[in-house]
Amino acid sequence: MPQFCLRIGPTRRDPNGAPERTPIEAQPTHRNVPHRLYTWAAAISLFIAPFPSTAGWRTAMLLIAASALAFLALSGRRGLGLASLPREFTVAALGWVALCVASLAWTDVGWYTSEELRRELLYSVLTFVVFYAGTREPRDLHIGVKALIAGALVMGALEWVRQLFPWLPRAVKYEAAQGSFSTHLAIVAPLLALIAWPGPVGMAARPRTIALLAIGLIVSGLATENRMLWLSLAAGAVVAFVVFQAGAVPDRHRTRLRRVLLATLAVIALVIAASWEYKVARYYPKAATTVESLSMDERPRVWAAAIALFEERPLLGHGFGREIVGDRIERSLPEDRRQPRIRHGHNVFLDVALQLGALGFAIFVALLATLVHAHARMRRTQLGAPIAIAGLAMIATFVTKNQTDDFFYRPGSLTFWAINGMLLAIATRVALNPAPPAARDSSPP
C-alpha cells in the first residue's frame, strides 16, 4: 500500500469549497522516487567532482541522474525543457558538436578522436542537459551550489592533511591534481554570490558564513601552489563588481560594494605575491628574481611548438582531442623539460585551434560569447542579477585560468557545463518570469 507524504497545516480549498489538489508533496512517495534519485545523484556527482580517481563514480551518478530524468520525461510528468534555451547558444553548441564529430574525417589519430568524442564531448553534452533539465527551481540550484562548495572544502582539507601528515595511511590518496583542483576552485568561488544574495534565487547567508566559506576556499587554494588561481579570482572579482554596478542595484549599496571589492583585491594581491615568491623559492631555486624564473618556465617552448603544429593545418586542425598531437609536442621539448609530461598546448584557445583549426576557434569563441550574452541579459532584473554575477564571474575565472593551461577537459569541463546548465535553467525558468512580491522587495546584499 503506497504511503503518503502529507503537508502539515490547514487544508486549502478552491472557490467552490472543495479541497485543493495538493502538489507533489501529497502524491504517493513512490512517485517521488525518480526526482529524489536525480537530486541525490546530481549532488553526489558535484560533490566528488574535484576528487582524484572518481571518474567511474562521476559517470555512474551522471547516468543515474539522466535515467531518472528520462523516466520522468517518458512518463509525461516532466519534460526536458530544452526549447527554452537561448537560441544563439543552441546554434553555437550544435555547431561545436557537429564540427567535433566531423573531425573524424580528417583526424590524425582516428581511434583517439573516437574515444574523446565519447569521453569528453558526449559526457559534456550529457552533463549540461542533465543539470539544465533537472534544475527547475532555486532549491535545485542551492543543492548543487552547496555540493560544489562542500566538495571543494573537503578536498582542500584532505590536501592539507596529505601535506602536513604524509605518514598517515593512504595519505597519497588525498593528493589532488594541482591544476585540476585549482581550476575547480576558480569556477566554484564565484558561486559565493548566490550564497550571499537574498532569496528566492540566492540563499541569503549571513556575512559571517560567507566570510568563513571564502576563507576556506582561499586556504584550499593555497594547498594547490597554483599562481594562476589567484589571477583568475582577481579577474572574476572585477567582473562580478562591474556586473553588480551595472545591474539593478540601489545606490546605497554601491559605496559598500566598492569597499568590498577593494578589500578583496587587496587580499588576492597579497596572496599572489606570496604564492609567486613561494613558487620561485621551491621550484626555481636558481632564479635570482621572479622575472628570471619566468624564463625557466617550459610554456613558451610549448606554445611555440603548438603554433608551429597549428600552422600545418590552420583551417580544420588535427582532429578532436586535447592531446591529438601530444607526442609531437612532447618530442619538441628538451629531455629535462619533459617531467611532468606535457602533451598539449597549455592554453585553451591554442588547443582548440590545434584540434579544430581556425573554424573551430571561431565556433568556440562564439560558444563562449553566447554564454556571456545569456548570463549578461539577466543583470538588470532583481531575480536575474545573481545569475549574471555568478555566471559572468565564473566564465572570467575559467578563461583566465586556462591561459597558461587547458582544463576545458574532464573533470573541469564537466563542472563548467554543470554550473552553466544550472544557472541557465534558473535564468530561463525563474528570472525571466514575473518576480513574486517578496523577491521584488528584496535588496541585494
Short mmCIF file of C-alpha atoms in Angstrom, two decimals:
data_model
loop_
_atom_site.label_atom_id
_atom_site.label_comp_id
_atom_site.label_asym_id
_atom_site.label_seq_id
_atom_site.Cartn_x
_atom_site.Cartn_y
_atom_site.Cartn_z
CA MET A 1 0.00 0.00 0.00
CA PRO A 2 1.58 3.31 -1.03
CA GLN A 3 2.45 5.77 1.72
CA PHE A 4 1.81 9.46 1.51
CA CYS A 5 3.87 12.48 2.46
CA LEU A 6 1.20 14.93 3.66
CA ARG A 7 1.82 18.60 4.24
CA ILE A 8 1.03 19.61 7.81
CA GLY A 9 -1.27 22.62 8.01
CA PRO A 10 -4.79 23.76 7.16
CA THR A 11 -6.40 22.21 4.09
CA ARG A 12 -6.54 24.56 1.13
CA ARG A 13 -9.86 24.86 -0.68
CA ASP A 14 -10.82 26.24 -4.07
CA PRO A 15 -13.51 28.95 -4.54
CA ASN A 16 -16.22 26.23 -4.60
CA GLY A 17 -15.19 24.93 -1.19
CA ALA A 18 -13.70 21.67 -2.47
CA PRO A 19 -10.28 20.62 -1.19
CA GLU A 20 -7.48 21.78 -3.49
CA ARG A 21 -5.42 19.09 -5.17
CA THR A 22 -2.15 19.19 -3.30
CA PRO A 23 1.07 19.21 -5.27
CA ILE A 24 3.75 16.59 -5.35
CA GLU A 25 4.16 16.50 -1.56
CA ALA A 26 0.80 14.70 -1.23
CA GLN A 27 1.43 12.23 -4.00
CA PRO A 28 2.47 8.68 -3.17
CA THR A 29 6.11 8.68 -2.15
CA HIS A 30 6.98 6.06 -4.76
CA ARG A 31 6.12 8.66 -7.41
CA ASN A 32 8.74 10.99 -5.95
CA VAL A 33 11.49 8.38 -6.18
CA PRO A 34 12.78 9.47 -9.64
CA HIS A 35 13.02 13.11 -8.54
CA ARG A 36 14.79 12.20 -5.30
CA LEU A 37 17.08 9.85 -7.18
CA TYR A 38 18.02 12.65 -9.56
CA THR A 39 18.63 15.08 -6.69
CA TRP A 40 20.93 12.72 -4.81
CA ALA A 41 22.84 11.53 -7.89
CA ALA A 42 23.34 15.08 -9.18
CA ALA A 43 24.50 16.33 -5.77
CA ILE A 44 26.94 13.45 -5.31
CA SER A 45 28.42 13.95 -8.78
CA LEU A 46 29.07 17.63 -7.99
CA PHE A 47 30.47 16.88 -4.54
CA ILE A 48 33.05 14.36 -5.80
CA ALA A 49 33.97 16.39 -8.90
CA PRO A 50 37.35 17.62 -7.53
CA PHE A 51 38.38 14.27 -6.05
CA PRO A 52 41.00 12.23 -7.94
CA SER A 53 40.21 8.72 -9.16
CA THR A 54 36.45 9.23 -9.07
CA ALA A 55 35.76 9.19 -12.81
CA GLY A 56 33.78 5.96 -12.52
CA TRP A 57 31.65 7.30 -9.70
CA ARG A 58 31.04 10.58 -11.52
CA THR A 59 29.93 8.73 -14.63
CA ALA A 60 27.67 6.43 -12.63
CA MET A 61 26.00 9.32 -10.82
CA LEU A 62 25.54 11.22 -14.09
CA LEU A 63 23.90 8.21 -15.75
CA ILE A 64 21.63 7.63 -12.74
CA ALA A 65 20.54 11.28 -12.82
CA ALA A 66 19.97 11.09 -16.58
CA SER A 67 17.93 7.88 -16.20
CA ALA A 68 15.72 9.49 -13.55
CA LEU A 69 15.04 12.48 -15.79
CA ALA A 70 14.38 10.19 -18.77
CA PHE A 71 11.83 8.26 -16.70
CA LEU A 72 10.08 11.48 -15.69
CA ALA A 73 10.03 12.65 -19.31
CA LEU A 74 8.75 9.37 -20.73
CA SER A 75 6.05 9.14 -18.07
CA GLY A 76 4.85 12.61 -19.05
CA ARG A 77 5.50 14.11 -15.62
CA ARG A 78 8.36 16.41 -16.60
CA GLY A 79 9.79 17.45 -19.96
CA LEU A 80 13.42 18.33 -20.54
CA GLY A 81 12.58 21.92 -21.43
CA LEU A 82 15.48 22.33 -23.87
CA ALA A 83 13.34 24.50 -26.14
CA SER A 84 13.67 27.34 -23.61
CA LEU A 85 17.45 27.57 -24.11
CA PRO A 86 18.68 30.81 -25.72
CA ARG A 87 18.57 30.26 -29.47
CA GLU A 88 22.01 31.68 -30.22
CA PHE A 89 23.59 29.43 -27.58
CA THR A 90 21.82 26.38 -29.01
CA VAL A 91 23.05 27.18 -32.52
CA ALA A 92 26.65 27.68 -31.34
CA ALA A 93 26.55 24.49 -29.25
CA LEU A 94 25.19 22.41 -32.12
CA GLY A 95 27.85 23.88 -34.41
CA TRP A 96 30.57 22.94 -31.92
CA VAL A 97 29.27 19.37 -31.57
CA ALA A 98 28.91 18.97 -35.33
CA LEU A 99 32.47 20.15 -36.02
CA CYS A 100 33.94 17.91 -33.31
CA VAL A 101 32.18 14.88 -34.78
CA ALA A 102 33.05 15.87 -38.35
CA SER A 103 36.75 15.96 -37.44
CA LEU A 104 36.68 12.15 -37.60
CA ALA A 105 37.00 12.67 -41.36
CA TRP A 106 40.43 14.35 -41.13
CA THR A 107 41.85 13.49 -37.71
CA ASP A 108 45.48 12.43 -37.38
CA VAL A 109 44.55 9.62 -34.97
CA GLY A 110 41.13 8.14 -35.61
CA TRP A 111 40.85 5.89 -32.55
CA TYR A 112 41.88 8.70 -30.21
CA THR A 113 39.32 11.15 -31.61
CA SER A 114 36.62 8.47 -31.38
CA GLU A 115 37.46 7.89 -27.73
CA GLU A 116 37.49 11.60 -26.93
CA LEU A 117 34.16 12.14 -28.66
CA ARG A 118 32.67 9.68 -26.21
CA ARG A 119 34.62 10.50 -23.05
CA GLU A 120 34.79 14.27 -23.47
CA LEU A 121 32.15 15.57 -25.86
CA LEU A 122 29.32 13.13 -25.13
CA TYR A 123 29.67 13.40 -21.36
CA SER A 124 29.95 17.19 -21.53
CA VAL A 125 26.74 17.45 -23.55
CA LEU A 126 25.00 14.96 -21.27
CA THR A 127 26.15 16.87 -18.18
CA PHE A 128 24.76 20.16 -19.46
CA VAL A 129 21.44 18.60 -20.49
CA VAL A 130 21.04 16.75 -17.18
CA PHE A 131 21.69 19.78 -15.00
CA TYR A 132 19.66 22.11 -17.18
CA ALA A 133 16.69 19.75 -17.33
CA GLY A 134 16.88 18.85 -13.65
CA THR A 135 17.14 22.39 -12.27
CA ARG A 136 13.55 23.60 -12.05
CA GLU A 137 13.55 25.89 -9.03
CA PRO A 138 16.05 27.77 -6.85
CA ARG A 139 16.12 24.89 -4.36
CA ASP A 140 17.69 22.65 -7.03
CA LEU A 141 20.35 25.28 -7.68
CA HIS A 142 21.01 25.70 -3.96
CA ILE A 143 21.62 21.96 -3.54
CA GLY A 144 24.09 21.99 -6.41
CA VAL A 145 25.97 25.02 -5.10
CA LYS A 146 26.21 23.53 -1.61
CA ALA A 147 27.53 20.25 -3.04
CA LEU A 148 30.19 22.05 -5.09
CA ILE A 149 31.36 24.24 -2.21
CA ALA A 150 31.37 21.32 0.24
CA GLY A 151 33.35 19.12 -2.14
CA ALA A 152 35.93 21.84 -2.71
CA LEU A 153 36.38 22.45 1.02
CA VAL A 154 36.68 18.74 1.86
CA MET A 155 39.19 18.18 -0.94
CA GLY A 156 41.18 21.19 0.23
CA ALA A 157 41.22 19.89 3.80
CA LEU A 158 42.39 16.45 2.65
CA GLU A 159 45.14 18.04 0.57
CA TRP A 160 46.43 19.84 3.66
CA VAL A 161 46.23 16.59 5.62
CA ARG A 162 48.38 14.92 2.99
CA GLN A 163 50.95 17.70 3.05
CA LEU A 164 51.14 18.07 6.84
CA PHE A 165 50.84 14.40 7.76
CA PRO A 166 52.32 12.40 4.85
CA TRP A 167 52.92 9.44 7.16
CA LEU A 168 49.21 8.77 7.58
CA PRO A 169 47.94 5.56 5.95
CA ARG A 170 46.72 6.12 2.41
CA ALA A 171 47.72 9.80 2.61
CA VAL A 172 48.71 9.70 -1.05
CA LYS A 173 45.04 9.09 -1.89
CA TYR A 174 44.32 12.64 -0.73
CA GLU A 175 46.60 14.17 -3.36
CA ALA A 176 44.72 16.35 -5.82
CA ALA A 177 45.93 17.23 -9.30
CA GLN A 178 47.03 20.80 -8.60
CA GLY A 179 45.97 22.29 -11.90
CA SER A 180 42.65 20.48 -12.00
CA PHE A 181 41.75 21.26 -8.38
CA SER A 182 42.79 24.91 -8.66
CA THR A 183 40.58 25.23 -11.75
CA HIS A 184 37.72 23.69 -9.82
CA LEU A 185 38.20 26.27 -7.06
CA ALA A 186 38.34 29.07 -9.64
CA ILE A 187 34.96 28.24 -11.14
CA VAL A 188 33.29 27.37 -7.83
CA ALA A 189 34.34 30.53 -5.93
CA PRO A 190 32.01 32.90 -7.89
CA LEU A 191 29.06 30.87 -6.62
CA LEU A 192 29.53 32.65 -3.29
CA ALA A 193 27.49 35.44 -4.90
CA LEU A 194 24.48 33.12 -4.88
CA ILE A 195 25.08 32.18 -1.26
CA ALA A 196 25.17 35.86 -0.30
CA TRP A 197 22.21 37.03 -2.40
CA PRO A 198 18.68 37.26 -0.91
CA GLY A 199 16.06 34.70 -1.83
CA PRO A 200 14.46 33.21 -3.69
CA VAL A 201 17.36 32.81 -6.14
CA GLY A 202 20.04 33.39 -3.53
CA MET A 203 20.47 31.75 -0.13
CA ALA A 204 20.70 34.92 1.99
CA ALA A 205 23.55 33.57 4.11
CA ARG A 206 24.92 35.67 6.94
CA PRO A 207 28.11 37.67 6.33
CA ARG A 208 29.96 35.53 8.85
CA THR A 209 29.05 32.37 6.94
CA ILE A 210 30.15 33.89 3.65
CA ALA A 211 33.45 35.04 5.18
CA LEU A 212 34.14 31.57 6.59
CA LEU A 213 33.40 29.92 3.24
CA ALA A 214 35.64 32.40 1.42
CA ILE A 215 38.47 31.79 3.89
CA GLY A 216 38.01 28.06 3.46
CA LEU A 217 38.30 28.34 -0.31
CA ILE A 218 41.40 30.55 0.00
CA VAL A 219 43.07 28.06 2.35
CA SER A 220 42.16 25.25 -0.04
CA GLY A 221 43.65 27.27 -2.90
CA LEU A 222 46.93 27.73 -1.03
CA ALA A 223 47.30 23.95 -0.96
CA THR A 224 47.40 23.85 -4.76
CA GLU A 225 50.50 26.09 -5.05
CA ASN A 226 48.98 27.41 -8.27
CA ARG A 227 49.74 31.05 -9.12
CA MET A 228 47.19 31.45 -11.90
CA LEU A 229 44.37 30.61 -9.49
CA TRP A 230 44.74 33.98 -7.80
CA LEU A 231 44.97 35.94 -11.03
CA SER A 232 41.80 34.24 -12.24
CA LEU A 233 40.00 35.02 -8.98
CA ALA A 234 41.07 38.65 -9.29
CA ALA A 235 39.61 38.75 -12.81
CA GLY A 236 36.40 37.15 -11.55
CA ALA A 237 36.12 39.66 -8.69
CA VAL A 238 36.48 42.60 -11.08
CA VAL A 239 33.88 41.18 -13.47
CA ALA A 240 31.47 40.48 -10.60
CA PHE A 241 31.84 44.05 -9.36
CA VAL A 242 31.31 45.56 -12.81
CA VAL A 243 28.18 43.46 -13.38
CA PHE A 244 26.89 44.33 -9.93
CA GLN A 245 27.40 48.04 -10.52
CA ALA A 246 25.75 47.88 -13.94
CA GLY A 247 22.74 45.95 -12.69
CA ALA A 248 19.66 46.73 -10.68
CA VAL A 249 21.49 47.85 -7.55
CA PRO A 250 20.24 50.54 -5.15
CA ASP A 251 22.67 53.45 -4.81
CA ARG A 252 23.07 52.89 -1.08
CA HIS A 253 24.85 49.59 -1.78
CA ARG A 254 27.36 50.85 -4.34
CA THR A 255 29.78 52.51 -1.93
CA ARG A 256 29.87 49.46 0.36
CA LEU A 257 30.41 47.09 -2.53
CA ARG A 258 33.24 49.25 -3.83
CA ARG A 259 34.97 48.83 -0.47
CA VAL A 260 34.34 45.10 -0.53
CA LEU A 261 35.91 44.85 -3.98
CA LEU A 262 38.98 46.84 -2.98
CA ALA A 263 39.43 44.71 0.14
CA THR A 264 39.02 41.52 -1.90
CA LEU A 265 41.55 42.62 -4.49
CA ALA A 266 43.99 43.63 -1.74
CA VAL A 267 43.77 40.16 -0.16
CA ILE A 268 44.19 38.50 -3.54
CA ALA A 269 47.18 40.73 -4.36
CA LEU A 270 48.89 39.68 -1.12
CA VAL A 271 48.23 36.01 -1.88
CA ILE A 272 49.52 36.45 -5.44
CA ALA A 273 52.77 38.00 -4.18
CA ALA A 274 53.25 35.32 -1.53
CA SER A 275 52.45 32.43 -3.89
CA TRP A 276 54.83 33.70 -6.57
CA GLU A 277 57.68 34.07 -4.09
CA TYR A 278 57.00 30.62 -2.66
CA LYS A 279 56.81 29.02 -6.09
CA VAL A 280 60.09 30.62 -7.18
CA ALA A 281 61.87 29.53 -3.99
CA ARG A 282 60.63 25.94 -4.21
CA TYR A 283 60.62 25.17 -7.94
CA TYR A 284 63.13 27.66 -9.38
CA PRO A 285 65.84 27.94 -6.69
CA LYS A 286 68.43 29.01 -9.26
CA ALA A 287 66.41 32.09 -10.26
CA ALA A 288 67.58 35.31 -8.62
CA THR A 289 64.23 37.06 -9.20
CA THR A 290 60.63 36.21 -10.02
CA VAL A 291 61.08 37.65 -13.51
CA GLU A 292 64.08 35.41 -14.11
CA SER A 293 62.04 32.37 -13.07
CA LEU A 294 59.64 33.03 -15.94
CA SER A 295 62.44 32.38 -18.43
CA MET A 296 62.83 28.89 -16.91
CA ASP A 297 59.20 28.01 -17.50
CA GLU A 298 58.56 25.49 -20.26
CA ARG A 299 55.37 27.13 -21.55
CA PRO A 300 57.00 29.45 -24.12
CA ARG A 301 58.56 26.39 -25.76
CA VAL A 302 55.25 24.54 -25.62
CA TRP A 303 53.37 27.46 -27.17
CA ALA A 304 55.95 27.80 -29.94
CA ALA A 305 55.67 24.09 -30.76
CA ALA A 306 51.88 24.24 -30.70
CA ILE A 307 51.77 27.27 -33.00
CA ALA A 308 54.05 25.50 -35.49
CA LEU A 309 51.72 22.49 -35.47
CA PHE A 310 48.68 24.72 -35.92
CA GLU A 311 50.27 26.27 -39.00
CA GLU A 312 50.42 22.82 -40.59
CA ARG A 313 46.61 22.60 -40.61
CA PRO A 314 45.29 26.10 -39.98
CA LEU A 315 41.74 25.67 -41.24
CA LEU A 316 40.42 22.42 -39.73
CA GLY A 317 43.16 21.30 -37.33
CA HIS A 318 44.44 17.82 -36.49
CA GLY A 319 41.24 16.33 -35.06
CA PHE A 320 39.24 16.48 -31.83
CA GLY A 321 41.05 15.55 -28.63
CA ARG A 322 43.21 17.67 -26.35
CA GLU A 323 46.31 15.51 -26.86
CA ILE A 324 45.83 14.81 -30.56
CA VAL A 325 49.41 16.00 -31.26
CA GLY A 326 50.72 15.20 -27.79
CA ASP A 327 53.62 13.04 -28.96
CA ARG A 328 54.94 15.75 -31.25
CA ILE A 329 54.69 18.47 -28.60
CA GLU A 330 56.49 16.26 -26.08
CA ARG A 331 59.30 15.48 -28.52
CA SER A 332 59.79 19.19 -29.20
CA LEU A 333 60.93 19.78 -25.60
CA PRO A 334 64.40 19.06 -24.23
CA GLU A 335 64.76 15.88 -22.21
CA ASP A 336 64.98 17.76 -18.91
CA ARG A 337 61.71 19.62 -19.58
CA ARG A 338 59.51 16.55 -20.08
CA GLN A 339 58.58 15.91 -16.44
CA PRO A 340 55.73 16.05 -15.83
CA ARG A 341 54.72 15.01 -19.32
CA ILE A 342 53.44 17.88 -21.48
CA ARG A 343 51.18 16.68 -24.27
CA HIS A 344 49.01 19.66 -25.21
CA GLY A 345 49.31 23.39 -25.93
CA HIS A 346 48.77 24.65 -22.35
CA ASN A 347 46.29 27.30 -23.50
CA VAL A 348 42.63 26.53 -24.07
CA PHE A 349 42.30 28.65 -27.22
CA LEU A 350 45.53 27.31 -28.69
CA ASP A 351 44.43 23.75 -28.00
CA VAL A 352 41.09 24.36 -29.71
CA ALA A 353 42.91 25.77 -32.74
CA LEU A 354 45.24 22.76 -32.80
CA GLN A 355 42.32 20.36 -32.76
CA LEU A 356 39.77 22.10 -35.00
CA GLY A 357 41.66 24.90 -36.72
CA ALA A 358 40.53 28.45 -37.25
CA LEU A 359 36.96 27.28 -37.86
CA GLY A 360 36.85 25.51 -34.51
CA PHE A 361 38.44 28.51 -32.81
CA ALA A 362 35.72 30.80 -34.20
CA ILE A 363 32.90 28.47 -33.12
CA PHE A 364 34.42 28.03 -29.65
CA VAL A 365 34.68 31.80 -29.17
CA ALA A 366 31.09 32.13 -30.37
CA LEU A 367 30.01 29.48 -27.88
CA LEU A 368 31.60 31.38 -25.00
CA ALA A 369 30.18 34.66 -26.31
CA THR A 370 26.63 33.27 -26.35
CA LEU A 371 27.09 32.07 -22.77
CA VAL A 372 28.26 35.55 -21.79
CA HIS A 373 25.26 37.09 -23.51
CA ALA A 374 22.83 34.63 -21.91
CA HIS A 375 24.11 35.49 -18.43
CA ALA A 376 24.54 39.22 -19.09
CA ARG A 377 20.92 39.76 -20.13
CA MET A 378 19.88 38.79 -16.59
CA ARG A 379 21.80 41.61 -14.89
CA ARG A 380 19.03 44.23 -14.82
CA THR A 381 16.39 42.13 -13.08
CA GLN A 382 16.24 41.52 -9.35
CA LEU A 383 16.00 37.75 -9.75
CA GLY A 384 18.47 37.58 -12.60
CA ALA A 385 21.23 39.75 -11.12
CA PRO A 386 22.85 36.98 -9.03
CA ILE A 387 22.78 34.66 -12.04
CA ALA A 388 24.56 37.29 -14.13
CA ILE A 389 27.15 37.98 -11.44
CA ALA A 390 27.95 34.33 -10.73
CA GLY A 391 27.83 33.25 -14.38
CA LEU A 392 29.96 36.03 -15.84
CA ALA A 393 32.49 35.89 -12.99
CA MET A 394 32.75 32.12 -13.43
CA ILE A 395 33.42 32.45 -17.16
CA ALA A 396 36.02 35.14 -16.44
CA THR A 397 37.85 32.94 -13.91
CA PHE A 398 37.67 29.93 -16.22
CA VAL A 399 39.05 31.74 -19.25
CA THR A 400 41.79 33.49 -17.24
CA LYS A 401 42.83 30.26 -15.51
CA ASN A 402 43.15 28.47 -18.83
CA GLN A 403 45.53 30.94 -20.43
CA THR A 404 48.57 29.05 -19.12
CA ASP A 405 47.00 25.58 -19.19
CA ASP A 406 43.94 23.83 -20.57
CA PHE A 407 41.35 22.40 -18.22
CA PHE A 408 38.47 22.55 -20.66
CA TYR A 409 38.79 18.86 -20.13
CA ARG A 410 37.34 16.33 -17.73
CA PRO A 411 36.55 16.87 -14.92
CA GLY A 412 36.99 20.65 -15.36
CA SER A 413 34.77 20.84 -18.44
CA LEU A 414 32.07 18.72 -16.79
CA THR A 415 31.92 21.05 -13.78
CA PHE A 416 31.90 24.06 -16.10
CA TRP A 417 28.92 22.72 -18.05
CA ALA A 418 27.09 21.57 -14.93
CA ILE A 419 27.27 25.06 -13.42
CA ASN A 420 26.23 26.72 -16.66
CA GLY A 421 23.35 24.27 -17.01
CA MET A 422 22.02 25.12 -13.54
CA LEU A 423 22.45 28.88 -13.96
CA LEU A 424 20.81 28.99 -17.38
CA ALA A 425 17.95 26.84 -16.11
CA ILE A 426 17.16 29.30 -13.32
CA ALA A 427 17.64 32.23 -15.70
CA THR A 428 15.08 30.92 -18.19
CA ARG A 429 12.63 29.34 -15.75
CA VAL A 430 12.69 31.74 -12.81
CA ALA A 431 14.45 35.03 -13.57
CA LEU A 432 12.57 35.63 -16.83
CA ASN A 433 9.20 35.02 -15.15
CA PRO A 434 7.43 37.77 -13.20
CA ALA A 435 9.03 38.02 -9.75
CA PRO A 436 6.85 37.42 -6.70
CA PRO A 437 6.34 40.41 -4.41
CA ALA A 438 8.75 39.08 -1.78
CA ALA A 439 11.51 38.88 -4.36
CA ARG A 440 10.76 42.35 -5.72
CA ASP A 441 11.03 43.84 -2.24
CA SER A 442 14.36 42.18 -1.53
CA SER A 443 17.51 44.24 -1.68
CA PRO A 444 20.87 42.98 -2.80
CA PRO A 445 23.46 42.45 -0.10
#
